[in-house]
Amino acid sequence: MPDLKTVVLSNQEIAPGYYRMKILAPGYTQLSSPGQFVMLRVQNSLTPLLRRPLGIYRVGFAPADCDTLPPKEFVELIYKVVGSGTEIMRELEVGAPVELLGPLGTGFEFGAAGTEKIMVGGGIGLVPLYMLAQELVKTSAVKLLIGGRTRDDIILASEFERLGVKVEVATEDGSMGTKGLVTKILEQQLDVSKQTEVFACGPMPMLDAVEKICTSREVPLQVSLEALMACGVGACLGCVVKGEGHTSSEPNYLCTCTAGPVFDATNLDWKKTAAIKMAGGGK
Amino acid sequence: MSKSTEQQFKPNLAVDVAGLKLKNPIMPASGTFGYGEEYSPYLDLNQLGAIVTKGMSLNPKAGNNTPRICETVSGMLNAIGLQNVGVDAFIKDKMAFLANYDTPVIVNFFGNTQEEYGEVAARLDDVPGVAALEMNISCPNVKQGGIVFGTEPQAAAEVISLVRKRTSKPLIVKLTPNVTDIQVMARASEEAGADALSLINTLTGMAVDVKTRKPRIANTIGGLSGPAIRPVAVRLVHQVVQAVKLPVIGIGGITSAVDALEFLIVGAKAVQVGTANFVDPTAMATIIADLEKFCIDDGITDINALIGSLEL
Ligand SMILES: Cc1cc2nc3c(=O)[nH]c(=O)nc-3n(C[C@H](O)[C@H](O)[C@H](O)COP(=O)(O)OP(=O)(O)OC[C@H]3O[C@@H](n4cnc5c(N)ncnc54)[C@H](O)[C@@H]3O)c2cc1C
Ligand SMILES: Cc1cc2nc3c(=O)[nH]c(=O)nc-3n(C[C@H](O)[C@H](O)[C@H](O)COP(=O)(O)O)c2cc1C
Ligand code: FES
C-alpha cells in the first residue's frame, strides 16, 4: 500500500457526468484485490484538503510510449462528478500530478467455486464489482443486475458483458430493461436459483432492500459500503459503521476503511441502518 | 542560497521538553495518528521526535454517531467522540508494537470524572515504554468530557493536581482554545503541577448542509482542525509562552516546515502535526527533512537557537 506521487495517464467522460481515469500505478496489478479502494489527492494544494476515496475499477498494463520502455502499469477509476474534488478531477489532463494512497481496505471474498454468483449494483456502485467479476467468471456463472432511475444511469454494462457476465437492467422509469427497482429482478432471480451468493454495492436504500431479500432467503451476501473518510488507514475513526450486536455499552464500531469497505452482511447491524445511511454521506 | 559546493553541516534538531529528549521537535497530534501502527507502512516511526497516541480512557468508549467528519474550507470538523479501546486494552495490545521503536511514546488520556483521570494516569504510570502523559482537558466533543475541566481554572487545577499525585511521568497538559483567557488556564495548569503544556486542541465549530438543513456531522458541533486554525493557534501559543515558564508544544494546522517554524519562533519547544497526516501520510518526514534544510540554508547549527527567537 504505497503512497505514490504519480501522474494521470488518461481521463475521459464515458457517460454524462461519469468519467474514467487511468493513473500510472506501479505495483497495483500485484497489490490490488477486488473491492479495494484508493485515497486520491486530486492536486498538490490544500484545497480541497482531504483525499477522496475512490474504488478501484481495474488494474492493468498500457502500451509503453516506445518499444524500448516497459508497459505502463495503471489503476483505472470511474468517478461521478458530485462536488469540488471530483470537479477538479474532471479537469485533470494527461500528465497531471496526483498522489495515490492504496490499495486500501478489505475487499470481497470470492465464495464457493461453481455456485452461481449474482452481483447487484447501480451507478458508481458498479465500480468495485468489475474486478470481482474478472475473478468470479473463472469458476462460476456470474450475473449482474444493474439498477438506475433512467437509462442514462446505466453505465458499464457492455464492459461486464465482455467478461462473460450476464447483465440484466432495471430502470425506475422503464426506459431500459425491466421497469422498477433492481431488487425486483433480484427477487425473481433468487426465486428460481438454488445455490447463489450475492455481492452488492450501491446507494444505502438499495443495500438495505438487498439485505432483507437475501436474509429472508438465507442467501450469503457481501456489501460494499461508502463512508466519509479522512485518513483511509484506520487512524481517524471517522468512517465507522455499526457492526453486528452494537450497543452503546458494548460498542462494535467497524472502520469502513480497514474492516471494509466490503463486509459480510451478517457482520453489520442492519437494525440501525439509519446510522449506516449517515455514514454514506447523509443522502 | 546554499551552494552544494559549500561544506555542509548537520544541524542539531534535538530538543528537550520537560526532560524528554526528542530527536527533533516533530510528533503527531493525538487522534490523528491512531496508535502509530496505522501509519507505520508509510513512515519510519523512528524518524519522529515522539509518537502521541489516540486519547485513552479508563473504559472503552464507543464514540459518536456518524457522520463524524466533514471537510470545511482549509480544514475539517470532527466529532469522533473519543472512541478508544480503553487503557487496559491499550497497554495489553498496542504498547507491544510501539516497543519496536526507540521513539518516545506519549500517551494522551482523558476521563469523565476526576477519579477517572487519576486512575488512567495511575495505570499508565508503571508501563514500560510510556515516556510521558498528555492529559486532554480540552476535548469539545463529549458532553460529560473534558470541556468542564478545560474551561474552568479551578476545575482544571484540581484535576491536574490529582493526576500529578498519581503519576511520576512527565505530565503534559493539553489546553483548549475555547476559553476567554488562555493565559489564566496556562497559569492554573502550571501551578497545579503540569510539566509542559500543549496547545491547541480543536476549535469548536459547526457546518450545515443547506439542502437537508441538517448539521453536517451527527453531533451538530464538532472540532475544527487543519490549516484554517493555524493563525489562531500561533497567537495562543505566543500568549501562553508569555504567561508561563513551562515548555510549550505547539499544535494547529501545521502542514509544512514553515508552518512548524512559526510555532518554534514564537516559543514552542516542539510541535504536533494532526490533520496533515490525513492529507499526506509522509507529511512529518517531509517536515523534518525541510526543517533540516532550512537550518542549513540559514546557517543555523542548532534548532534551539530558533526557539523563541520572535522579533517584536
Ligand atoms: C470506499 C469508497 C469508494 C468509493 N468509490 C467511488 C467510485 O469508485 N467512484 C465515485 O465516483 N465515487 C466513489 N466514492 C464516493 C466518493 O468518495 C465521493 O463521491 C467523493 O469523495 C466526493 O468528493 P467531492 O469533493 O467531489 O464532493 P464533496 O464536495 O466532498 O461532496 C459532494 C457530495 O458527495 C458526498 N460525499 C462526499 N464524500 C463522500 C464519500 N466518501 N462517500 C459518499 N458520499 C460522499 C457529500 O456528502 C456531498 O453530498 C467512494 C467512496 C468510498 C468511501
Ligand atoms: C479526527 C481527530 C481526532 C482527534 N482526537 C483527539 C484525541 O483523542 N485527543 C486529543 O487530545 N486531541 C484530539 N484531536 C485534536 C488534535 O490532536 C489536534 O489538537 C487538532 O487537530 C489541531 O491540530 P491540527 O490542526 O494539526 O489537526 C483530534 C483531531 C482530529 C482531527
Ligand atoms: S477513514 Fe480514517 S479511520 Fe477510516
XYZ file of C-alpha atoms and ligand atoms in Angstrom:
683
model
C 0.000 0.000 0.000
C 2.429 2.606 -1.218
C 1.869 6.348 -1.268
C 2.620 7.167 -4.891
C 3.362 10.570 -6.337
C 2.289 9.791 -9.840
C 0.536 11.083 -12.964
C -2.727 10.814 -14.859
C -2.465 8.647 -17.991
C -5.930 9.385 -19.361
C -9.187 10.985 -18.269
C -12.358 10.784 -20.351
C -16.089 11.194 -19.992
C -17.833 7.845 -20.514
C -21.442 8.903 -19.878
C -22.990 12.200 -18.830
C -21.314 13.083 -15.506
C -19.266 9.875 -15.345
C -15.535 9.794 -16.031
C -12.847 7.179 -16.412
C -9.337 7.992 -15.229
C -6.215 5.919 -15.659
C -3.339 6.645 -13.305
C 0.211 5.330 -13.534
C 0.431 2.904 -10.606
C 3.492 0.652 -10.412
C 2.775 -2.432 -8.314
C -1.015 -2.218 -8.461
C -1.583 -5.339 -10.577
C 0.063 -7.383 -7.849
C -1.244 -5.475 -4.840
C -4.913 -4.875 -5.636
C -7.725 -7.238 -4.869
C -11.380 -6.792 -5.877
C -13.305 -4.342 -3.704
C -10.333 -2.297 -2.551
C -10.054 1.468 -2.921
C -7.538 4.309 -3.107
C -7.300 7.706 -1.423
C -6.593 10.202 -4.191
C -5.111 13.623 -3.606
C -6.503 15.430 -6.605
C -3.914 18.186 -6.674
C -0.902 19.272 -4.685
C -2.607 22.055 -2.752
C -4.546 22.438 0.460
C -7.910 22.857 -1.263
C -9.603 20.507 -1.211
C -7.784 19.401 1.900
C -8.663 15.755 2.292
C -8.067 12.972 -0.173
C -11.086 11.429 -1.857
C -11.830 7.701 -1.527
C -12.422 6.020 -4.885
C -12.970 2.367 -5.700
C -10.522 0.514 -7.913
C -12.294 -0.325 -11.156
C -9.495 -2.185 -12.886
C -5.729 -2.597 -12.949
C -3.576 -3.498 -15.925
C -0.801 -2.554 -18.301
C -0.990 0.060 -21.029
C 1.385 0.090 -24.002
C 4.620 1.974 -23.461
C 5.368 5.221 -25.280
C 8.049 3.441 -27.295
C 9.371 -0.075 -27.800
C 12.350 0.294 -25.529
C 10.255 1.202 -22.489
C 8.282 -1.250 -20.342
C 4.463 -1.125 -20.478
C 2.798 1.256 -18.048
C 1.112 -0.338 -15.080
C -2.102 1.522 -14.293
C -5.062 1.686 -11.975
C -8.356 2.738 -13.501
C -11.007 4.690 -11.617
C -14.571 5.516 -12.622
C -15.980 8.558 -10.917
C -19.074 10.678 -10.901
C -18.692 14.443 -10.589
C -20.568 15.405 -7.408
C -18.562 18.179 -5.761
C -15.359 20.155 -5.571
C -12.919 17.220 -5.550
C -14.430 15.333 -8.454
C -14.845 18.657 -10.264
C -11.061 19.136 -10.113
C -10.528 15.538 -11.214
C -12.630 16.164 -14.299
C -10.253 18.931 -15.376
C -7.050 16.921 -14.919
C -5.102 16.439 -18.111
C -2.761 13.684 -19.194
C 0.431 14.023 -17.176
C -1.196 15.929 -14.312
C 0.407 15.047 -10.977
C -1.728 13.239 -8.395
C -0.973 11.406 -5.154
C -2.351 7.943 -4.714
C -2.545 6.042 -1.446
C -3.527 2.432 -1.777
C -4.733 -0.139 -2.455
C -6.606 0.125 0.823
C -9.252 -1.779 2.729
C -10.684 -5.267 2.775
C -12.271 -6.454 -0.460
C -14.567 -9.285 -1.491
C -14.325 -12.972 -0.603
C -14.916 -14.990 -3.753
C -17.258 -17.594 -2.238
C -17.549 -21.235 -3.270
C -16.296 -22.064 -6.766
C -19.098 -23.196 -9.036
C -22.092 -21.756 -7.201
C -23.988 -19.097 -9.080
C -22.906 -15.533 -8.304
C -25.245 -12.575 -8.550
C -23.840 -9.066 -8.399
C -26.168 -6.140 -7.777
C -25.162 -2.554 -8.386
C -26.169 0.849 -9.564
C -24.296 3.907 -10.793
C -20.891 4.245 -9.241
C -21.681 1.107 -7.222
C -20.630 -0.938 -10.222
C -17.019 0.156 -9.845
C -15.798 -2.380 -7.275
C -17.763 -5.182 -8.965
C -15.677 -5.208 -12.150
C -12.514 -6.722 -10.681
C -14.723 -9.074 -8.698
C -16.384 -10.229 -11.910
C -12.980 -10.792 -13.523
C -12.223 -13.205 -10.702
C -15.635 -14.889 -10.365
C -16.074 -15.730 -14.068
C -13.049 -18.029 -13.784
C -15.035 -20.548 -11.745
C -18.705 -19.634 -11.732
C -21.675 -18.370 -13.697
C -21.964 -14.668 -12.956
C -24.963 -12.358 -13.342
C -25.006 -8.623 -12.869
C -28.222 -6.808 -12.064
C -27.907 -3.076 -12.713
C -30.390 -0.580 -11.381
C -30.924 3.107 -12.105
C -33.548 5.785 -12.311
C -33.351 6.088 -16.072
C -31.284 4.666 -18.966
C -28.646 7.390 -18.547
C -27.770 5.901 -15.177
C -26.913 2.540 -16.707
C -23.168 2.592 -17.262
C -20.527 -0.032 -17.980
C -22.986 -2.810 -18.935
C -21.083 -3.809 -22.067
C -17.783 -3.950 -20.195
C -19.188 -6.582 -17.869
C -20.744 -8.468 -20.781
C -17.324 -8.668 -22.401
C -16.135 -10.609 -19.363
C -18.867 -13.158 -19.917
C -21.191 -11.779 -17.284
C -24.916 -11.992 -17.975
C -26.289 -8.488 -17.465
C -29.860 -7.534 -16.632
C -31.090 -3.998 -16.237
C -33.931 -2.402 -14.294
C -34.846 1.266 -14.565
C -37.404 3.015 -12.443
C -38.915 4.764 -15.462
C -38.763 1.695 -17.669
C -36.573 3.428 -20.275
C -34.275 0.381 -20.307
C -34.751 -3.227 -19.179
C -37.361 -4.159 -16.608
C -39.413 -1.292 -15.213
C -38.961 -0.952 -11.466
C -36.293 -1.387 -8.861
C -33.322 -3.659 -9.334
C -34.386 -5.541 -6.214
C -37.424 -6.737 -8.135
C -35.249 -8.645 -10.602
C -33.071 -9.865 -7.753
C -36.106 -11.441 -6.094
C -37.155 -13.051 -9.368
C -33.658 -14.479 -9.810
C -33.441 -15.828 -6.301
C -36.855 -17.455 -6.653
C -35.539 -19.672 -9.441
C -31.946 -20.212 -8.301
C -30.868 -22.713 -5.715
C -27.343 -22.056 -4.550
C -26.478 -18.433 -5.001
C -24.195 -15.878 -3.453
C -24.897 -12.173 -3.745
C -22.496 -9.218 -3.935
C -23.896 -5.694 -3.794
C -22.698 -2.122 -3.993
C -24.804 0.985 -4.395
C -26.895 3.511 -2.512
C -27.833 2.591 1.043
C -31.583 2.149 0.454
C -30.747 -0.389 -2.261
C -28.334 -2.267 0.006
C -30.929 -2.231 2.735
C -33.507 -3.846 0.463
C -30.982 -6.369 -0.885
C -30.088 -7.346 2.674
C -33.726 -8.031 3.557
C -34.218 -10.126 0.432
C -31.060 -12.176 0.981
C -31.516 -12.663 4.715
C -35.078 -13.896 4.345
C -33.868 -16.467 1.804
C -30.668 -17.311 3.693
C -28.537 -16.292 0.731
C -24.963 -15.235 1.605
C -24.424 -11.526 0.938
C -21.435 -9.232 0.835
C -21.913 -5.481 0.563
C -19.526 -2.668 -0.259
C -20.244 0.486 1.759
C -19.331 4.133 1.421
C -18.449 6.427 4.295
C -16.973 9.863 4.722
C -13.274 9.292 5.176
C -10.385 11.448 6.299
C -7.411 9.083 6.544
C -8.369 5.825 4.830
C -5.998 3.830 7.033
C -7.848 3.332 10.328
C -6.337 6.266 12.199
C -9.080 8.920 12.435
C -12.110 6.723 13.276
C -14.244 9.000 11.114
C -15.604 6.288 8.836
C -17.129 3.794 11.235
C -20.305 1.747 10.793
C -22.173 -0.150 13.459
C -21.296 -3.813 13.488
C -23.467 -6.758 14.473
C -24.557 -6.539 18.108
C -23.560 -2.910 18.560
C -24.926 -1.218 21.669
C -23.765 1.941 23.373
C -22.497 -0.044 26.353
C -20.835 -2.709 24.177
C -19.843 -0.744 21.106
C -18.948 -2.568 17.944
C -17.903 0.147 15.544
C -16.076 -1.085 12.451
C -13.874 1.106 10.282
C -15.193 1.177 6.733
C -11.655 1.861 5.526
C -9.950 -1.141 7.123
C -12.574 -3.748 8.113
C -14.442 -2.707 4.925
C -15.449 -1.263 2.543
C -16.673 -4.801 1.806
C -18.479 -6.506 4.663
C -20.200 -9.803 5.063
C -23.769 -8.596 5.638
C -24.060 -10.660 8.819
C -21.276 -8.588 10.411
C -23.274 -5.352 10.195
C -26.058 -4.022 12.327
C -28.926 -3.683 9.844
C -31.454 -2.823 12.535
C -29.857 0.566 12.821
C -29.490 1.259 9.144
C -30.349 4.891 9.780
C -26.881 5.195 11.249
C -25.320 3.297 8.367
C -27.116 5.610 5.974
C -25.473 8.586 7.594
C -22.071 7.029 7.097
C -22.807 7.074 3.379
C -22.680 10.837 3.191
C -26.059 11.793 4.582
C -28.018 11.008 1.461
C 21.411 30.464 -1.270
C 23.133 27.313 -0.104
C 25.611 26.017 -2.612
C 26.300 22.347 -2.997
C 29.994 23.154 -3.069
C 29.871 24.631 0.415
C 30.800 22.455 3.372
C 27.504 21.003 4.581
C 26.928 20.591 8.291
C 24.301 18.579 10.094
C 22.283 20.925 12.278
C 21.098 19.736 15.666
C 17.346 19.209 15.624
C 17.149 17.574 19.060
C 15.092 19.351 21.706
C 14.302 18.740 25.347
C 10.717 19.038 26.567
C 10.300 18.628 30.332
C 13.183 16.169 30.464
C 12.031 14.265 27.375
C 14.848 14.026 24.876
C 13.390 14.274 21.375
C 15.406 13.599 18.193
C 13.580 16.500 16.624
C 10.616 18.692 17.512
C 8.091 16.880 15.280
C 5.433 14.500 16.590
C 1.876 13.562 15.620
C -1.169 15.075 17.329
C -3.359 12.729 19.323
C -6.228 11.173 17.416
C -4.729 11.786 14.003
C -2.144 9.015 14.070
C -4.092 6.101 15.578
C -1.820 4.031 17.767
C 1.178 4.548 15.472
C 0.805 1.211 13.719
C -1.678 2.562 11.176
C 0.953 4.839 9.651
C 3.960 2.548 10.002
C 3.731 1.378 6.372
C 4.220 4.960 5.188
C 6.615 6.477 7.654
C 9.577 5.233 9.682
C 8.346 5.874 13.215
C 11.980 6.003 14.356
C 12.343 9.281 12.493
C 9.834 11.068 14.686
C 10.572 13.182 17.742
C 7.844 11.309 19.607
C 4.684 9.307 18.995
C 1.448 10.568 20.527
C -1.377 8.055 20.713
C -5.158 8.349 20.451
C -6.835 9.569 23.661
C -7.311 6.800 26.228
C -9.994 6.496 28.870
C -10.471 4.112 31.783
C -13.130 2.086 29.975
C -13.501 1.534 26.231
C -15.506 4.335 24.660
C -17.986 3.940 21.813
C -17.693 7.380 20.309
C -20.331 9.390 18.482
C -22.818 8.608 15.798
C -21.938 9.115 12.132
C -21.293 11.216 10.130
C -18.395 12.119 12.366
C -16.339 14.240 9.977
C -16.752 16.754 7.219
C -14.401 18.915 5.221
C -14.575 22.692 5.586
C -12.545 25.463 3.980
C -8.908 24.533 4.581
C -9.877 22.321 7.470
C -12.243 19.723 8.797
C -14.760 19.268 11.563
C -14.676 16.119 13.636
C -16.800 14.721 16.406
C -15.314 11.266 16.801
C -16.379 11.257 20.438
C -13.060 9.958 21.747
C -13.715 6.384 20.649
C -10.925 4.236 22.109
C -10.133 0.717 23.268
C -9.709 1.651 26.936
C -6.468 1.953 28.843
C -6.059 -1.716 29.783
C -6.527 -2.971 26.226
C -4.174 -0.227 25.064
C -1.450 -1.369 27.435
C -2.006 -5.018 26.536
C -2.451 -4.759 22.759
C -0.987 -1.505 21.482
C 2.171 -0.873 23.506
C 3.955 -4.020 22.289
C 4.056 -2.682 18.729
C 5.393 0.682 19.844
C 8.156 -1.053 21.827
C 9.752 -1.914 18.464
C 10.768 1.717 18.074
C 13.186 3.863 20.003
C 10.909 6.896 19.737
C 9.403 8.150 22.998
C 5.711 7.332 23.335
C 3.424 10.000 24.771
C 0.053 8.611 25.802
C -2.875 11.008 25.544
C -5.679 10.356 28.034
C -8.858 11.785 29.466
C -11.586 10.953 31.937
C -15.214 11.735 32.646
C -14.518 12.418 36.321
C -11.502 13.498 38.349
C -11.213 9.948 39.685
C -11.145 8.502 36.180
C -8.371 10.885 35.159
C -6.399 9.832 38.205
C -6.983 6.138 37.655
C -5.924 6.162 33.979
C -2.767 8.069 34.877
C -2.003 5.580 37.649
C -2.462 2.574 35.366
C -0.061 4.061 32.825
C 2.493 5.031 35.439
C 4.495 1.818 35.619
C 4.046 0.792 31.992
C 7.487 0.481 30.415
C 7.806 2.431 27.203
C 5.400 5.209 28.180
C 7.672 8.259 28.125
C 5.126 10.864 29.158
C 1.422 11.505 29.574
C -0.575 14.107 27.713
C -3.711 15.000 29.603
C -6.617 16.083 27.405
C -8.655 18.538 29.431
C -9.891 20.172 26.284
C -11.889 17.885 24.056
C -15.008 19.716 22.927
C -16.833 16.669 21.634
C -18.150 14.676 24.533
C -20.936 16.033 26.644
C -19.571 14.968 30.003
C -15.994 15.026 28.774
C -13.075 17.381 29.125
C -14.924 20.615 28.465
C -15.695 21.397 32.126
C -12.135 20.805 33.223
C -10.529 22.717 30.401
C -12.549 25.892 30.628
C -12.617 26.462 34.398
C -9.257 27.287 36.010
C -10.376 25.854 39.352
C -11.638 22.556 37.908
C -8.517 22.261 35.749
C -6.207 22.876 38.681
C -7.991 20.279 40.827
C -7.867 17.502 38.281
C -4.275 18.292 37.294
C -3.050 18.182 40.907
C -4.893 14.923 41.437
C -3.257 13.386 38.350
C 0.088 14.855 39.395
C -0.073 12.790 42.592
C -0.732 9.583 40.676
C 1.998 9.709 38.064
C 5.753 10.054 38.127
C 5.925 10.524 34.345
C 6.303 13.942 32.763
C 2.803 15.406 32.586
C 1.818 17.449 29.549
C -1.493 19.280 29.885
C -3.285 19.877 26.578
C -5.246 23.112 26.527
C -8.428 24.018 24.702
C -8.599 27.236 22.705
C -12.288 27.599 23.539
C -11.721 29.846 26.560
C -11.852 33.553 27.235
C -8.295 33.871 28.523
C -5.801 31.137 27.716
C -3.176 32.695 29.980
C -5.380 32.079 33.024
C -5.698 28.409 32.100
C -1.977 28.113 31.399
C -1.036 29.578 34.779
C -3.565 27.399 36.595
C -2.053 24.320 34.916
C 1.467 25.374 35.788
C 0.617 25.942 39.440
C -1.212 22.613 39.645
C 1.929 20.729 38.635
C 1.990 20.339 34.858
C 5.481 19.761 33.400
C 4.595 21.066 29.952
C 1.629 22.444 28.028
C 0.424 21.500 24.574
C -1.989 23.578 22.526
C -4.281 23.935 20.754
C -6.935 21.290 20.706
C -9.653 21.833 18.109
C -11.784 24.978 17.970
C -15.481 24.247 18.293
C -17.334 24.711 15.036
C -20.401 23.786 13.056
C -21.414 23.334 9.427
C -24.848 22.944 7.883
C -25.977 21.085 4.784
C -28.266 23.662 3.205
C -30.170 21.085 1.146
C -31.140 18.842 4.040
C -30.897 21.695 6.579
C -29.141 19.282 8.888
C -25.819 19.744 10.629
C -23.126 18.091 8.537
C -21.972 15.965 11.447
C -24.290 13.938 13.659
C -23.068 15.560 16.867
C -24.106 19.005 15.465
C -20.998 20.659 16.933
C -17.508 19.428 16.191
C -13.876 20.373 16.500
C -12.249 22.368 13.727
C -8.703 21.412 12.759
C -6.354 21.908 9.831
C -4.653 24.907 8.186
C -7.698 27.127 8.852
C -6.906 27.244 12.591
C -3.164 27.911 12.375
C -3.137 31.685 12.927
C -5.361 31.241 15.968
C -3.060 28.539 17.301
C 0.098 30.585 16.735
C -1.463 33.508 18.594
C -2.476 31.317 21.546
C 0.962 29.681 21.780
C 2.512 33.134 21.721
C 0.290 34.238 24.616
C 0.932 31.109 26.658
C 4.690 31.356 26.214
C 4.475 34.871 27.696
C 2.432 33.663 30.672
C 4.306 30.596 31.936
C 7.809 29.157 32.286
C 6.734 25.678 31.223
C 7.835 24.257 27.883
C 5.072 24.508 25.294
C 4.221 22.150 22.429
C 2.518 23.976 19.564
C -0.363 22.377 17.643
C -2.740 23.584 14.977
C -2.839 23.385 11.214
C 0.802 22.513 10.618
C 1.378 21.088 7.139
C 4.956 22.150 6.363
C 8.295 23.017 7.948
C 7.491 26.697 7.514
C 4.282 26.225 9.500
C 6.211 24.388 12.218
C 8.811 27.160 12.316
C 6.145 29.752 13.073
C 5.359 27.911 16.299
C 9.027 27.372 17.190
C 9.853 31.018 16.617
C 7.054 32.185 18.902
C 8.495 29.877 21.542
C 7.142 26.345 21.221
C 9.824 23.754 22.045
C 8.176 21.175 19.791
C 5.119 20.835 17.599
C 2.453 18.300 16.783
C 1.136 17.564 13.303
C -2.504 16.493 13.111
C -4.856 16.761 10.167
C -1.915 16.999 7.744
C -1.237 13.282 8.320
C -4.545 12.511 6.606
C -3.660 14.675 3.639
C -0.170 13.228 3.290
C 0.860 10.245 5.403
C 4.511 11.169 4.889
C 3.991 14.808 5.944
C 6.038 14.547 9.140
C 9.037 13.006 7.375
C 8.958 15.843 4.848
C 8.678 18.444 7.606
C 11.689 17.004 9.450
C 13.789 16.954 6.272
C 12.724 20.501 5.382
C 13.475 21.795 8.880
C 16.993 20.467 8.498
C 17.263 22.119 5.096
C 16.005 25.418 6.492
C 18.674 25.325 9.217
C 21.420 24.517 6.722
C 20.294 27.275 4.355
C 20.184 29.815 7.185
C 23.414 28.653 8.795
C 21.658 27.602 11.983
C 23.636 24.858 13.728
C 21.110 24.186 16.487
C 17.357 24.460 16.122
C 17.142 25.547 19.760
C 18.545 28.879 18.613
C 15.331 29.435 16.691
C 13.005 28.627 19.561
C 11.545 31.812 20.984
C 13.506 33.962 18.555
C 10.489 36.081 17.660
C 11.467 39.688 16.899
C 8.902 42.130 18.160
C -14.674 3.160 -0.291
C -15.286 4.198 -1.207
C -15.246 4.007 -2.566
C -15.790 4.967 -3.428
N -15.715 4.731 -4.757
C -16.165 5.656 -5.617
C -16.028 5.455 -7.012
O -15.489 4.446 -7.454
N -16.479 6.428 -7.832
C -17.067 7.573 -7.351
O -17.454 8.413 -8.151
N -17.221 7.769 -6.039
C -16.783 6.852 -5.155
N -16.910 7.080 -3.800
C -17.538 8.331 -3.340
C -16.546 9.466 -3.470
O -15.553 9.324 -2.476
C -17.233 10.824 -3.299
O -18.153 10.978 -4.332
C -16.229 11.944 -3.371
O -15.404 11.925 -2.232
C -16.915 13.276 -3.457
O -15.918 14.280 -3.470
P -16.219 15.743 -3.990
O -15.158 16.623 -3.469
O -16.424 15.734 -5.445
O -17.597 16.062 -3.335
P -17.848 16.850 -1.992
O -17.950 18.300 -2.341
O -16.922 16.420 -0.947
O -19.269 16.274 -1.655
C -20.316 16.303 -2.581
C -21.340 15.302 -2.136
O -20.788 13.988 -2.097
C -20.951 13.407 -0.808
N -19.741 12.678 -0.422
C -18.537 13.226 -0.159
N -17.658 12.289 0.167
C -18.321 11.118 0.140
C -17.964 9.784 0.400
N -16.745 9.442 0.797
N -18.898 8.833 0.263
C -20.140 9.162 -0.118
N -20.527 10.406 -0.373
C -19.650 11.359 -0.247
C -21.176 14.565 0.115
O -21.973 14.204 1.222
C -21.867 15.553 -0.755
O -23.248 15.349 -0.781
C -16.392 6.144 -2.913
C -16.423 6.338 -1.537
C -15.892 5.384 -0.682
C -15.923 5.600 0.787
C -10.033 13.131 13.827
C -9.389 13.814 15.001
C -9.339 13.162 16.248
C -8.759 13.786 17.363
N -8.700 13.109 18.560
C -8.088 13.689 19.629
C -7.938 12.984 20.869
O -8.332 11.819 21.004
N -7.333 13.614 21.914
C -6.858 14.901 21.799
O -6.293 15.420 22.762
N -6.956 15.581 20.626
C -7.561 15.011 19.554
N -7.644 15.720 18.354
C -7.084 17.082 18.254
C -5.691 17.058 17.654
O -4.788 16.321 18.445
C -5.155 18.478 17.437
O -5.076 19.127 18.688
C -6.015 19.306 16.495
O -6.485 18.512 15.452
C -5.284 20.518 15.913
O -4.184 20.148 15.123
P -4.237 20.031 13.509
O -4.847 21.301 13.006
O -2.818 19.842 13.101
O -5.088 18.845 13.200
C -8.231 15.104 17.236
C -8.270 15.749 15.984
C -8.848 15.129 14.879
C -8.869 15.862 13.566
S -11.093 6.994 7.212
Fe -9.943 7.346 8.987
S -10.403 5.580 10.139
Fe -11.376 5.162 8.272
